[in-house]
């Protein structure tokens, strides 16, 4: 990363419609004086990832706690 970017003024824009990111990025790039543009997407929480797995049917079920530990520990 260029260290001079740290010393330059920065603009943070929050976009609620992700489909607009590319159009907005291209419009800003056309402006004089814009040195770089980064798109940062928020990281998903563990709960959000688990909910996605559940929706995809990626769920494991055991008949007992002992069976779960045997599977997880490879016994």
XYZ file of N, CA, C and O in Angstrom:
300
model
N 0.844 -1.187 0.000
C 0.000 0.000 0.000
C 0.881 1.239 0.000
O 1.886 1.315 0.694
N 0.519 2.206 -0.745
C 1.263 3.457 -0.837
C 1.083 4.238 0.456
O -0.026 4.569 0.847
N 2.194 4.581 1.146
C 2.103 5.275 2.419
C 1.633 6.713 2.273
O 1.139 7.302 3.227
N 1.759 7.296 1.076
C 1.300 8.676 0.897
C -0.224 8.758 0.973
O -0.774 9.815 1.256
N -0.926 7.650 0.715
C -2.382 7.640 0.808
C -2.837 7.943 2.231
O -3.857 8.603 2.439
N -2.082 7.512 3.203
C -2.441 7.733 4.604
C -2.507 9.224 4.924
O -3.339 9.663 5.700
N -1.651 10.013 4.307
C -1.578 11.444 4.590
C -2.548 12.271 3.756
O -2.620 13.477 3.919
N -3.267 11.653 2.837
C -4.201 12.387 1.983
C -5.596 12.370 2.593
O -5.955 11.446 3.307
N -6.399 13.395 2.320
C -7.784 13.382 2.804
C -8.533 12.189 2.219
O -8.271 11.769 1.097
N -9.451 11.641 3.011
C -10.215 10.486 2.562
C -11.706 10.757 2.707
O -12.125 11.514 3.566
N -12.489 10.108 1.859
C -13.938 10.229 1.879
C -14.513 8.833 2.079
O -14.189 7.912 1.340
N -15.358 8.672 3.080
C -16.007 7.394 3.336
C -17.469 7.517 2.934
O -18.175 8.413 3.385
N -17.913 6.631 2.059
C -19.292 6.646 1.579
C -19.920 5.308 1.923
O -19.368 4.258 1.601
N -21.069 5.324 2.570
C -21.797 4.104 2.882
C -22.910 3.950 1.862
O -23.692 4.872 1.634
N -22.970 2.775 1.229
C -23.936 2.533 0.158
C -24.882 1.424 0.600
O -24.444 0.322 0.921
N -26.182 1.712 0.610
C -27.152 0.704 1.039
C -27.549 -0.241 -0.091
O -28.020 -1.340 0.151
N -27.343 0.173 -1.348
C -27.679 -0.656 -2.504
C -26.386 -1.138 -3.158
O -25.743 -0.389 -3.900
N -25.964 -2.377 -2.906
C -24.688 -2.857 -3.429
C -24.609 -2.867 -4.951
O -23.511 -2.863 -5.509
N -25.734 -2.857 -5.653
C -25.693 -2.839 -7.117
C -25.167 -1.510 -7.643
O -24.783 -1.418 -8.804
N -25.141 -0.492 -6.814
C -24.667 0.837 -7.215
C -23.158 1.001 -7.066
O -22.588 1.975 -7.544
N -22.481 0.046 -6.417
C -21.052 0.201 -6.132
C -20.217 0.426 -7.392
O -19.391 1.330 -7.431
N -20.403 -0.384 -8.405
C -19.592 -0.257 -9.622
C -19.841 1.075 -10.313
O -18.893 1.762 -10.727
N -21.103 1.462 -10.432
C -21.427 2.742 -11.079
C -20.835 3.908 -10.302
O -20.262 4.830 -10.879
N -20.957 3.866 -8.989
C -20.434 4.931 -8.141
C -18.912 4.986 -8.223
O -18.321 6.056 -8.353
N -18.264 3.813 -8.197
C -16.806 3.762 -8.291
C -16.331 4.352 -9.618
O -15.388 5.142 -9.658
N -16.989 3.983 -10.717
C -16.596 4.507 -12.034
C -16.807 6.018 -12.117
O -15.986 6.731 -12.704
N -17.884 6.524 -11.554
C -18.143 7.968 -11.589
C -17.087 8.722 -10.785
O -16.583 9.762 -11.234
N -16.706 8.206 -9.643
C -15.709 8.887 -8.807
C -14.333 8.840 -9.471
O -13.563 9.799 -9.407
N -14.011 7.730 -10.141
C -12.707 7.612 -10.820
C -12.527 8.666 -11.893
O -11.408 9.066 -12.198
N -13.615 9.136 -12.499
C -13.525 10.132 -13.569
C -13.206 11.533 -13.038
O -12.862 12.413 -13.812
N -13.284 11.747 -11.751
C -13.038 13.066 -11.170
C -11.542 13.312 -11.037
O -10.775 12.411 -10.685
N -11.122 14.532 -11.309
C -9.720 14.910 -11.155
C -9.328 14.872 -9.682
O -10.083 15.289 -8.813
N -8.130 14.373 -9.432
C -7.599 14.373 -8.082
C -7.885 13.121 -7.281
O -7.413 12.985 -6.153
N -8.654 12.188 -7.815
C -8.934 10.935 -7.098
C -7.754 9.995 -7.334
O -7.434 9.649 -8.463
N -7.096 9.603 -6.249
C -5.896 8.778 -6.395
C -6.163 7.288 -6.262
O -5.450 6.476 -6.838
N -7.171 6.898 -5.496
C -7.481 5.476 -5.364
C -8.890 5.301 -4.807
O -9.417 6.182 -4.143
N -9.464 4.142 -5.108
C -10.797 3.813 -4.611
C -10.769 2.366 -4.135
O -10.301 1.477 -4.850
N -11.251 2.128 -2.940
C -11.342 0.780 -2.386
C -12.788 0.492 -2.027
O -13.459 1.343 -1.451
N -13.247 -0.687 -2.367
C -14.577 -1.119 -1.941
C -14.379 -2.095 -0.795
O -13.706 -3.119 -0.943
N -14.928 -1.766 0.352
C -14.827 -2.623 1.531
C -16.216 -3.159 1.853
O -17.144 -2.392 2.062
N -16.323 -4.463 1.874
C -17.591 -5.096 2.222
C -17.507 -5.560 3.666
O -16.476 -6.072 4.099
N -18.605 -5.382 4.417
C -18.572 -5.812 5.815
C -18.410 -7.330 5.919
O -18.936 -8.073 5.090
N -17.676 -7.763 6.920
C -17.498 -9.193 7.150
C -18.750 -9.749 7.813
O -19.361 -9.099 8.657
N -19.102 -10.956 7.438
C -20.274 -11.607 8.017
C -19.911 -12.161 9.391
O -18.799 -12.637 9.608
N -20.878 -12.114 10.299
C -20.666 -12.675 11.629
C -20.779 -14.194 11.557
O -21.291 -14.750 10.581
N -20.324 -14.868 12.595
C -20.440 -16.318 12.666
C -21.885 -16.770 12.596
O -22.208 -17.786 11.978
N -22.776 -15.999 13.230
C -24.195 -16.343 13.202
C -24.753 -16.230 11.785
O -25.506 -17.101 11.336
N -24.376 -15.177 11.052
C -24.843 -15.015 9.670
C -24.359 -16.169 8.792
O -25.110 -16.700 7.968
N -23.093 -16.578 8.977
C -22.559 -17.696 8.205
C -23.282 -18.993 8.555
O -23.582 -19.806 7.675
N -23.587 -19.189 9.842
C -24.307 -20.392 10.268
C -25.714 -20.413 9.685
O -26.207 -21.466 9.263
N -26.373 -19.253 9.650
C -27.721 -19.185 9.071
C -27.698 -19.510 7.581
O -28.602 -20.165 7.060
N -26.643 -19.068 6.878
C -26.499 -19.394 5.459
C -26.308 -20.899 5.279
O -26.894 -21.506 4.377
N -25.466 -21.509 6.124
C -25.258 -22.961 6.059
C -26.568 -23.703 6.290
O -26.881 -24.669 5.589
N -27.333 -23.255 7.259
C -28.615 -23.889 7.560
C -29.555 -23.786 6.362
O -30.213 -24.764 5.990
N -29.619 -22.623 5.741
C -30.492 -22.421 4.585
C -30.077 -23.312 3.412
O -30.923 -23.742 2.623
N -28.779 -23.614 3.300
C -28.275 -24.475 2.228
C -28.400 -25.962 2.572
O -28.066 -26.808 1.767
N -28.859 -26.248 3.803
C -28.995 -27.640 4.222
C -27.693 -28.254 4.704
O -27.586 -29.469 4.834
N -26.700 -27.421 4.964
C -25.398 -27.902 5.424
C -25.411 -28.000 6.950
O -24.756 -27.244 7.650
N -26.177 -28.970 7.454
C -26.357 -29.132 8.892
C -26.035 -30.572 9.255
O -26.393 -31.501 8.540
N -25.345 -30.763 10.366
C -25.027 -32.105 10.847
C -25.824 -32.355 12.112
O -25.956 -31.487 12.965
N -26.350 -33.572 12.213
C -27.151 -33.925 13.381
C -26.622 -35.239 13.950
O -26.316 -36.167 13.202
N -26.501 -35.302 15.268
C -26.049 -36.507 15.937
C -27.148 -37.019 16.856
O -27.997 -36.250 17.316
N -27.083 -38.303 17.162
C -28.069 -38.913 18.055
C -27.737 -38.691 19.520
O -28.605 -38.814 20.378
N -26.469 -38.358 19.802
C -26.064 -38.115 21.193
C -24.810 -37.248 21.201
O -24.120 -37.096 20.182
N -24.510 -36.734 22.373
C -23.294 -35.934 22.545
C -22.074 -36.821 22.336
O -21.079 -36.414 21.733
N -22.146 -38.058 22.828
C -21.021 -38.990 22.653
C -20.745 -39.242 21.173
O -19.588 -39.276 20.744
N -21.806 -39.416 20.373
C -21.641 -39.629 18.940
C -20.992 -38.401 18.285
O -20.130 -38.519 17.419
N -21.399 -37.210 18.735
C -20.820 -35.979 18.193
C -19.323 -35.922 18.484
O -18.516 -35.673 17.595
N -18.944 -36.184 19.759
C -17.514 -36.127 20.113
C -16.725 -37.203 19.381
O -15.600 -36.967 18.942
N -17.295 -38.388 19.216
C -16.598 -39.440 18.475
C -16.342 -38.992 17.044
O -15.266 -39.236 16.488
N -17.323 -38.339 16.419
C -17.173 -37.873 15.046
C -16.156 -36.743 14.959
O -15.267 -36.746 14.112
N -16.286 -35.771 15.839
C -15.408 -34.595 15.817
C -13.968 -34.971 16.130
O -13.035 -34.480 15.498
N -13.784 -35.847 17.104
C -12.439 -36.229 17.529
C -11.863 -37.363 16.680
O -10.713 -37.750 16.866
N -12.680 -37.914 15.784
C -12.193 -38.959 14.884
C -12.007 -40.299 15.540
O -11.146 -41.078 15.138
N -12.751 -40.591 16.555
C -12.613 -41.891 17.245
C -13.591 -42.893 16.706
O -14.617 -42.653 16.197
